[in-house]
Coordinates of C-alpha atoms and ligand atoms in Angstrom, one line a residue:
X335 CA 114.5 73.0 68.5
X336 CA 116.8 75.5 70.2
X337 CA 115.0 76.7 73.3
X338 CA 117.1 78.0 76.2
X339 CA 115.9 78.9 79.7
X340 CA 117.4 81.7 81.8
X341 CA 116.6 81.0 85.4
X342 CA 117.4 82.7 88.7
X343 CA 119.2 80.2 91.0
X344 CA 118.8 82.0 94.3
X345 CA 116.1 84.3 95.7
X346 CA 115.8 86.6 92.6
X347 CA 117.7 89.7 91.5
X348 CA 120.7 87.6 90.4
X349 CA 121.1 89.8 87.3
X350 CA 118.8 87.9 84.9
X351 CA 117.9 91.1 83.0
X352 CA 121.5 92.0 82.4
X353 CA 122.3 88.4 81.2
X354 CA 119.2 88.1 78.9
X355 CA 120.1 91.5 77.3
X356 CA 123.7 90.3 76.8
X357 CA 122.6 87.0 75.2
X358 CA 119.9 88.5 73.1
X359 CA 122.4 89.3 70.4
X360 CA 122.4 85.5 69.8
X361 CA 118.6 85.0 70.1
X362 CA 115.6 85.6 67.8
X363 CA 112.9 85.7 70.4
X364 CA 112.7 86.3 74.2
X365 CA 109.7 85.0 76.2
X366 CA 108.6 85.8 79.7
X367 CA 106.6 82.8 80.8
X368 CA 105.8 83.4 84.5
X369 CA 105.6 86.1 87.2
X370 CA 104.5 89.6 86.7
X371 CA 105.5 93.1 87.7
X372 CA 106.9 91.8 91.0
X373 CA 110.0 91.3 88.8
X374 CA 112.4 94.2 88.2
X375 CA 115.0 93.4 85.6
X376 CA 117.8 96.0 85.1
X377 CA 119.5 96.4 81.8
X378 CA 122.3 98.9 81.3
X379 CA 123.3 99.8 77.7
X380 CA 125.8 102.6 77.0
X381 CA 125.5 103.8 80.6
X382 CA 121.7 104.1 80.4
X383 CA 119.7 102.1 82.8
X384 CA 116.3 100.6 82.0
X385 CA 114.3 98.7 84.5
X386 CA 111.8 96.2 83.0
X387 CA 109.0 94.6 85.0
X388 CA 106.9 92.8 82.3
X389 CA 108.6 93.5 79.0
X390 CA 111.2 90.9 78.2
X391 CA 114.8 92.1 78.6
X392 CA 115.6 91.5 74.9
X393 CA 113.5 94.5 73.9
X394 CA 116.6 96.9 73.6
X395 CA 117.9 94.9 70.6
X396 CA 116.3 96.2 67.5
X397 CA 115.1 93.1 65.8
X398 CA 114.3 90.6 68.6
X399 CA 110.7 89.5 69.0
X400 CA 109.6 89.8 72.6
X401 CA 106.6 87.8 74.0
X402 CA 104.8 88.1 77.3
X403 CA 103.5 84.5 77.6
X404 CA 100.3 82.9 78.9
X405 CA 101.9 82.0 82.3
X406 CA 102.4 85.6 83.3
X407 CA 100.1 88.0 85.3
X408 CA 100.3 91.5 84.0
X409 CA 99.1 94.8 85.4
X410 CA 98.0 96.9 82.4
X411 CA 98.7 100.2 84.2
X412 CA 102.3 99.1 84.9
X413 CA 102.7 97.8 81.3
X414 CA 101.5 101.1 79.9
X415 CA 104.0 103.0 82.0
X416 CA 106.8 100.7 80.7
X417 CA 105.7 101.5 77.2
X418 CA 105.8 105.2 78.0
X419 CA 109.4 104.8 79.2
X420 CA 110.3 103.0 76.0
X421 CA 108.5 105.7 73.9
X422 CA 110.8 108.2 75.5
X423 CA 113.8 106.4 74.0
X424 CA 114.4 105.4 70.4
X425 CA 113.4 101.8 71.1
X426 CA 110.9 100.8 68.4
X427 CA 108.9 97.9 70.0
X428 CA 105.6 98.2 68.2
X429 CA 106.0 95.4 65.6
X430 CA 107.9 93.0 67.8
X431 CA 106.1 93.0 71.2
X432 CA 103.3 90.5 71.7
X433 CA 101.1 89.6 74.7
X434 CA 99.5 86.2 75.0
X435 CA 95.8 86.1 74.9
X436 CA 96.0 83.7 77.8
X437 CA 98.0 85.9 80.2
X438 CA 96.1 86.9 83.3
X439 CA 95.4 90.5 84.1
X440 CA 96.1 92.0 87.5
X441 CA 93.1 94.1 88.5
X442 CA 92.9 96.8 91.3
X443 CA 91.1 94.3 93.6
X444 CA 94.2 92.0 93.4
X445 CA 96.5 94.8 94.7
X446 CA 94.0 95.7 97.5
X447 CA 93.7 92.0 98.4
X448 CA 97.5 91.5 98.4
X449 CA 98.0 94.4 100.9
X450 CA 94.9 93.4 103.0
X451 CA 96.2 89.8 103.3
X452 CA 99.7 91.0 104.3
X453 CA 98.1 93.2 107.0
X454 CA 96.0 90.2 108.2
X455 CA 99.2 88.1 108.5
X456 CA 100.8 90.7 110.7
X457 CA 104.1 89.5 112.1
X458 CA 103.8 86.4 109.8
X459 CA 103.7 88.5 106.6
X460 CA 105.5 87.2 103.5
X461 CA 106.9 90.6 102.6
X462 CA 105.3 90.5 99.1
X463 CA 105.9 93.3 96.6
X464 CA 102.2 94.4 97.1
X465 CA 101.6 94.2 93.3
X466 CA 98.7 91.8 93.5
X467 CA 100.6 88.8 92.2
X468 CA 99.4 86.2 94.7
X469 CA 95.7 87.1 94.4
X470 CA 95.9 87.2 90.6
X471 CA 97.4 83.7 90.4
X472 CA 94.9 82.5 93.0
X473 CA 92.0 83.9 90.8
X474 CA 93.5 82.0 87.9
X475 CA 93.4 78.7 89.8
X476 CA 90.0 79.7 91.2
X477 CA 88.7 80.4 87.7
X478 CA 87.8 84.0 88.5
X479 CA 90.8 85.3 86.6
X480 CA 90.6 87.8 83.7
X481 CA 92.5 86.6 80.7
X482 CA 94.1 89.1 78.4
X483 CA 91.7 88.1 75.6
X484 CA 88.7 89.0 77.8
X485 CA 90.3 92.2 78.9
X486 CA 90.7 93.6 75.4
X487 CA 87.2 92.6 74.4
X488 CA 85.0 95.6 75.5
X489 CA 81.8 93.6 75.9
X490 CA 83.3 90.6 77.7
X491 CA 85.4 92.9 79.9
X492 CA 82.5 95.0 81.0
X493 CA 80.4 91.9 81.9
X494 CA 83.2 89.9 83.6
X495 CA 84.3 92.9 85.6
X496 CA 80.7 93.4 86.8
X497 CA 80.4 89.8 87.9
X498 CA 83.8 89.5 89.5
X499 CA 83.8 92.8 91.2
X500 CA 80.5 92.1 93.1
X501 CA 82.2 88.9 94.4
X502 CA 85.4 90.7 95.3
X503 CA 83.8 93.6 97.0
X504 CA 81.8 91.3 99.2
X505 CA 85.1 89.6 100.4
X506 CA 87.0 92.9 100.7
X507 CA 84.3 94.5 102.8
X508 CA 83.1 91.6 104.9
X509 CA 86.4 89.8 105.5
X510 CA 88.9 92.6 105.5
X511 CA 86.9 95.7 106.3
X512 CA 88.1 97.4 103.1
X513 CA 86.2 100.0 101.1
X514 CA 84.4 98.5 98.0
X515 CA 85.9 99.4 94.6
X516 CA 83.8 101.3 92.1
X517 CA 82.8 99.5 88.9
X518 CA 82.5 102.6 86.7
X519 CA 85.9 104.0 87.7
X520 CA 87.6 100.8 87.0
X521 CA 85.8 100.2 83.7
X522 CA 86.7 103.7 82.5
X523 CA 90.3 103.6 83.5
X524 CA 91.0 100.0 82.4
X525 CA 89.2 100.5 79.0
X526 CA 91.8 103.1 78.2
X527 CA 94.6 100.6 79.0
X528 CA 92.8 97.9 77.0
X529 CA 92.6 100.2 73.9
X530 CA 96.3 100.9 74.1
X531 CA 97.3 97.2 74.6
X532 CA 94.8 95.6 72.2
X533 CA 97.2 95.7 69.2
X534 CA 99.7 93.5 71.0
X535 CA 97.4 90.5 71.7
X536 CA 98.7 87.3 70.1
X537 CA 98.5 83.6 70.0
X538 CA 101.9 83.3 71.6
X539 CA 102.0 79.5 71.6
X540 CA 101.8 79.4 67.8
X541 CA 104.3 82.2 67.5
X542 CA 106.9 80.4 69.7
X543 CA 106.5 77.2 67.8
X544 CA 106.9 78.9 64.5
X545 CA 110.2 80.3 65.6
X546 CA 111.4 77.0 67.1
X547 CA 110.4 75.1 63.9
X548 CA 112.6 77.4 61.8
X549 CA 115.5 76.4 64.0
X550 CA 115.8 79.9 65.4
X551 CA 116.8 80.4 69.1
X552 CA 114.3 81.2 71.7
X553 CA 115.3 82.4 75.2
X554 CA 112.8 81.9 78.0
X555 CA 113.4 84.6 80.6
X556 CA 112.7 83.5 84.1
X557 CA 111.6 85.9 86.8
X558 CA 112.2 85.6 90.5
X559 CA 114.4 82.8 91.6
X560 CA 114.5 79.1 92.4
X561 CA 114.0 79.5 96.2
X562 CA 110.9 81.6 95.5
X563 CA 109.2 78.7 93.6
X564 CA 105.7 77.9 94.8
X565 CA 106.4 74.2 95.1
X566 CA 110.1 73.9 95.8
X567 CA 111.0 77.2 97.4
X568 CA 110.9 78.2 101.1
X569 CA 107.1 78.0 101.3
X570 CA 105.2 80.1 102.4
X571 CA 107.8 82.7 101.8
X572 CA 107.7 82.3 98.0
X573 CA 105.9 83.9 95.1
X574 CA 102.8 82.3 93.5
X575 CA 104.2 80.9 90.2
X576 CA 106.6 78.2 89.1
X577 CA 109.9 80.0 88.9
X578 CA 111.9 76.9 87.9
X579 CA 112.9 75.9 84.4
X580 CA 110.0 73.4 84.3
X581 CA 107.6 76.3 84.5
X582 CA 108.5 77.2 80.9
X583 CA 106.5 74.3 79.6
X584 CA 103.1 75.4 81.0
X585 CA 103.9 79.1 80.9
X586 CA 104.9 79.3 77.3
X587 CA 103.1 76.2 75.9
X588 CA 106.1 74.1 74.8
X589 CA 107.1 70.6 75.7
X590 CA 110.3 69.7 77.6
X591 CA 111.8 68.5 74.4
X592 CA 111.8 72.1 73.2
X593 CA 114.4 73.0 75.8
X594 CA 118.0 72.5 74.8
X595 CA 119.7 74.1 77.8
X596 CA 119.2 75.7 81.1
X597 CA 121.4 78.7 82.0
X598 CA 121.3 79.3 85.7
X599 CA 122.1 82.9 86.9
X600 CA 124.1 82.9 90.2
X601 CA 125.1 86.0 92.1
X602 CA 128.6 85.6 93.6
X603 CA 127.0 86.2 97.0
X604 CA 123.3 85.8 98.1
X605 CA 120.5 88.3 98.5
X606 CA 116.9 88.0 99.5
X607 CA 114.0 90.6 99.7
X608 CA 111.1 90.0 102.0
X609 CA 110.7 87.5 104.8
X610 CA 111.7 83.9 105.2
X611 CA 114.8 81.8 106.1
X612 CA 118.1 82.7 104.7
X613 CA 120.9 80.6 106.1
X614 CA 124.0 82.6 105.1
X615 CA 122.5 86.0 105.9
X616 CA 125.1 88.5 107.3
X617 CA 123.5 90.7 109.9
X618 CA 126.7 92.6 110.4
X619 CA 129.1 95.1 108.8
X620 CA 130.0 92.7 105.9
X621 CA 126.3 92.4 105.0
X622 CA 126.0 96.2 105.0
X623 CA 129.1 96.5 102.9
X624 CA 127.7 94.1 100.3
X625 CA 124.4 96.0 100.3
X626 CA 126.1 99.4 99.7
X627 CA 128.8 98.2 97.3
X628 CA 126.4 96.1 95.3
X629 CA 123.5 98.6 95.4
X630 CA 121.3 95.9 96.8
X631 CA 118.0 97.8 96.9
X632 CA 114.9 96.3 95.1
X633 CA 114.4 97.3 91.5
X634 CA 110.7 97.1 92.0
X635 CA 110.0 98.2 95.6
X636 CA 113.3 100.0 96.5
X637 CA 113.5 97.8 99.7
X638 CA 117.0 97.0 101.0
X639 CA 117.9 93.5 100.1
X640 CA 119.2 91.1 102.8
X641 CA 122.8 90.1 101.9
X642 CA 124.9 87.0 102.8
X643 CA 127.6 84.7 101.5
X644 CA 127.1 82.4 98.5
X645 CA 125.4 79.1 99.6
X646 CA 126.4 76.1 97.5
X647 CA 124.1 73.8 99.4
X648 CA 121.2 75.9 98.2
X649 CA 122.7 76.2 94.8
X650 CA 123.2 72.4 94.3
X651 CA 119.5 72.1 95.1
X652 CA 118.7 74.7 92.5
X653 CA 120.8 72.8 90.0
X654 CA 118.7 69.7 90.6
X655 CA 115.4 71.5 90.5
X656 CA 116.2 73.3 87.2
X657 CA 118.5 70.8 85.4
X658 CA 120.9 73.7 85.0
X659 CA 123.4 72.9 82.2
X660 CA 125.7 75.9 82.8
X661 CA 125.8 78.9 85.1
X662 CA 126.5 82.6 84.7
X663 CA 128.2 84.2 87.8
X664 CA 127.2 87.8 88.4
X665 CA 128.5 90.6 90.6
X666 CA 131.8 89.2 91.7
X667 CA 133.2 92.7 91.2
X668 CA 131.3 93.6 94.4
X669 CA 133.4 91.2 96.4
X670 CA 136.5 93.1 95.4
X671 CA 136.2 95.2 98.6
X672 CA 136.7 92.2 100.9
X673 CA 140.0 90.7 102.1
X674 CA 138.4 87.2 102.6
X675 CA 135.4 85.6 101.1
X676 CA 133.4 82.8 102.6
X677 CA 131.6 80.0 100.8
X678 CA 128.9 77.9 102.5
X679 CA 129.8 74.3 101.6
X680 CA 127.5 72.4 104.0
X681 CA 125.0 72.9 106.8
X682 CA 125.1 71.7 110.4
X683 CA 121.7 70.6 111.7
X684 CA 121.5 69.7 115.4
X685 CA 125.2 69.1 115.4
X686 CA 125.2 66.9 112.3
X687 CA 126.8 67.9 109.0
X688 CA 124.8 67.6 105.8
X689 CA 125.3 68.6 102.2
X690 CA 121.6 68.2 101.4
X691 CA 119.2 71.2 101.4
X692 CA 116.4 70.5 103.9
X693 CA 112.9 70.0 102.4
X694 CA 111.1 72.0 105.1
X695 CA 111.7 75.6 106.3
X696 CA 111.4 74.7 109.9
X697 CA 114.6 72.8 109.5
X698 CA 116.2 75.4 107.1
X699 CA 115.5 78.1 109.7
X700 CA 117.8 76.3 112.2
X701 CA 120.7 75.2 110.0
X702 CA 124.2 76.5 110.8
X703 CA 126.2 77.2 107.6
X704 CA 129.6 75.5 107.4
X705 CA 132.1 77.9 105.6
X706 CA 135.2 77.5 103.7
X707 CA 137.3 80.7 103.6
X708 CA 139.1 82.0 100.5
X709 CA 141.3 85.0 100.1
X710 CA 139.8 88.0 98.4
X711 CA 141.4 89.7 95.3
X712 CA 141.0 93.2 96.8
X713 CA 140.9 95.0 93.5
X714 CA 138.5 96.3 90.9
X715 CA 137.7 93.6 88.3
X716 CA 135.0 95.5 86.5
X717 CA 137.3 96.4 83.7
X718 CA 138.4 92.8 83.0
X719 CA 137.2 91.5 79.7
X720 CA 138.7 88.0 79.6
X721 CA 139.3 85.1 81.9
X722 CA 143.1 85.6 81.7
X723 CA 142.8 89.3 82.8
X724 CA 141.1 88.2 86.0
X725 CA 143.3 88.0 89.2
X726 CA 144.3 84.4 90.1
X727 CA 142.5 84.7 93.4
X728 CA 139.3 85.5 91.6
X729 CA 139.7 82.6 89.1
X730 CA 140.3 80.3 92.1
X731 CA 137.1 81.5 93.7
X732 CA 135.1 80.9 90.4
X733 CA 136.7 77.5 90.0
X734 CA 135.8 76.5 93.5
X735 CA 132.2 77.6 93.2
X736 CA 132.0 75.7 89.9
X737 CA 133.4 72.6 91.6
X738 CA 131.0 72.8 94.5
X739 CA 128.0 73.4 92.4
X740 CA 128.9 70.8 89.8
X741 CA 128.0 72.8 86.7
X742 CA 130.4 74.7 84.4
X743 CA 130.6 78.5 84.6
X744 CA 129.9 79.9 81.1
X745 CA 129.9 83.7 81.7
X746 CA 131.2 86.0 84.3
X747 CA 129.5 89.4 84.6
X748 CA 131.8 92.0 86.2
X749 CA 129.4 95.0 86.1
X750 CA 125.9 96.1 85.2
X751 CA 126.9 97.2 81.7
X752 CA 126.3 95.0 78.6
X753 CA 130.0 95.2 77.8
X754 CA 131.1 94.3 81.3
X755 CA 130.9 90.6 80.5
X756 CA 133.4 87.8 80.2
X757 CA 132.6 84.9 77.9
X758 CA 134.4 81.9 79.4
X759 CA 132.5 79.1 77.6
X760 CA 129.6 79.1 75.1
X761 CA 126.4 79.0 77.2
X762 CA 124.5 77.6 74.2
X763 CA 126.8 74.7 73.4
Ligands
GDP1547 P1 117.2 90.5 88.0 O1 115.9 90.8 88.7 O2 117.7 89.2 88.2 O3 117.2 91.0 86.6 O4 118.3 91.5 88.8 P2 118.0 93.0 89.2 O5 118.1 93.9 88.0 O6 116.9 93.2 90.1 O7 119.3 93.3 90.1 C1 120.6 93.1 89.7 C2 121.3 94.5 89.9 O8 122.7 94.3 89.7 C3 120.9 95.5 88.9 O9 121.1 96.8 89.5 C4 122.0 95.3 87.8 O10 122.2 96.5 87.0 C5 123.2 95.0 88.6 N1 124.1 94.1 88.0 C6 123.9 93.0 87.1 N2 125.0 92.4 86.9 C7 126.0 93.0 87.6 C8 127.4 92.7 87.8 O11 128.0 91.8 87.3 N3 128.1 93.6 88.6 C9 127.4 94.6 89.2 N4 128.2 95.4 90.0 N5 126.1 94.9 89.1 C10 125.4 94.1 88.3
IMO1548 P1 113.1 89.4 90.0 O1 112.5 88.8 88.8 C1 113.4 89.3 94.4 C2 109.7 88.2 96.5 C3 109.1 89.2 97.4 C4 108.5 88.4 98.5 C5 108.0 87.1 97.7 C6 106.5 87.1 97.3 O2 113.4 90.9 89.9 O3 114.2 88.6 90.5 P2 105.1 88.5 95.5 O4 104.9 89.9 95.3 O5 105.7 87.8 94.3 O6 103.9 87.7 96.0 O7 106.2 88.4 96.7 O8 108.8 87.1 96.5 N1 109.9 88.5 95.1 C7 111.1 88.9 94.6 N2 112.3 89.0 95.2 N3 113.2 89.4 93.0 C8 112.0 89.3 92.4 O9 111.9 89.3 91.1 C9 110.9 89.0 93.2 N4 109.6 88.9 92.9 C10 109.0 88.6 94.1 O10 110.0 90.1 97.9 O11 109.5 88.0 99.3
MG1549 MG1 115.1 92.1 90.1

């Protein structure tokens, strides 16, 4: 059963959207299985940029079925805006977009709570996207959550909203000093979204299994990145879902045996949005140069992304956590402005060298990266379309990264466009 996972190997924004769009020509179904509209996945086709937050990045291919799985949390207002954007193009999604009845709905009180909690944390804030992701997942675990099936049933929705809102308003007012939210206003506004989204509700688990049973290829599109995983990331500076390949099983309703390969997406340098330790961060002119050359500003919030060198200690950990079978390297074209490129190969902790990623962030916060320096290629590689066309210095860099991470490079992306892609080895083999 040919299921493949696409997973971010760093702190998100590795270029997952671009790679999923590129590989969708070889897939029958694309499934989002975790996260919500904290994600911003950018796809560029024929020079036109589309940013997707909830809709799978396979949607721009005419025949691919796209599923928003049970493990996601979705904001109906944001989803309706995404549909508006697609309606303004010639993308016909109506018979091939499906939303799991088990996905959880982000309600206005989740967004208010997200921001109130961040304010409460003050200088210890996480730097969330403010989209209500954490509170929506917390409500799921707390069993106050609103499943998509409840949301699109007018009777159940009205009752559930009444019950939950009275509880939420008590907390918002008494614990956070926030204004209470109005039942009638939410009911009215959200009923309009429910009417629009009702046709898309589906038993996504059965759908995915049907496709797998026919021997067709399913791609599971991860959101965020490995270091933002709730269990294995840099807790508490993480998101609230399982971002690792293993999250596919619960988030899409398949067993591990349905997964044939795990394609890890690795940016040729590192970026992070929000707070939390980041060993190879460059708080200097080189970091600024990477940010401006790589347009490193959040696709969801517009915040500047923190930039640094590639970190192979962190990446080896991500390979373990995901069981990555091959990697796609993105954005090496950005490094073309540099005369030398550094690769973090080990950490020094209290004067001792280690190649192992520390389990706790108190230790991670004090590591000193050990770097290897390689010459830059100092030219534009965004027009290269084959491995042989790449400068030798660039190939040496890719080979060294591959060697240090211990997983083969399958694809090199040299620009945001679908066509700016070098197929080096088959990622599905
Ligand atoms: P995602 O969240 O992992 O899908 O990544 P984002 O879309 O948030 O951020 C990646 C950014 O880099 C987007 O603006 C992409 O259009 C762009 N991008 C993707 N691949 C490449 C590449 O190989 N080179 C360059 N220069 N830009 C790329
Ligand atoms: P994609 O899918 C980068 C970060 C936030 C914050 C932390 C928690 O585009 O790679 P949350 O709102 O999820 O509670 O925020 O996680 N974060 C991302 N960073 N890319 C993303 O998604 C992210 N989604 C969440 O900046 O640090
Ligand atoms: Mg992104």
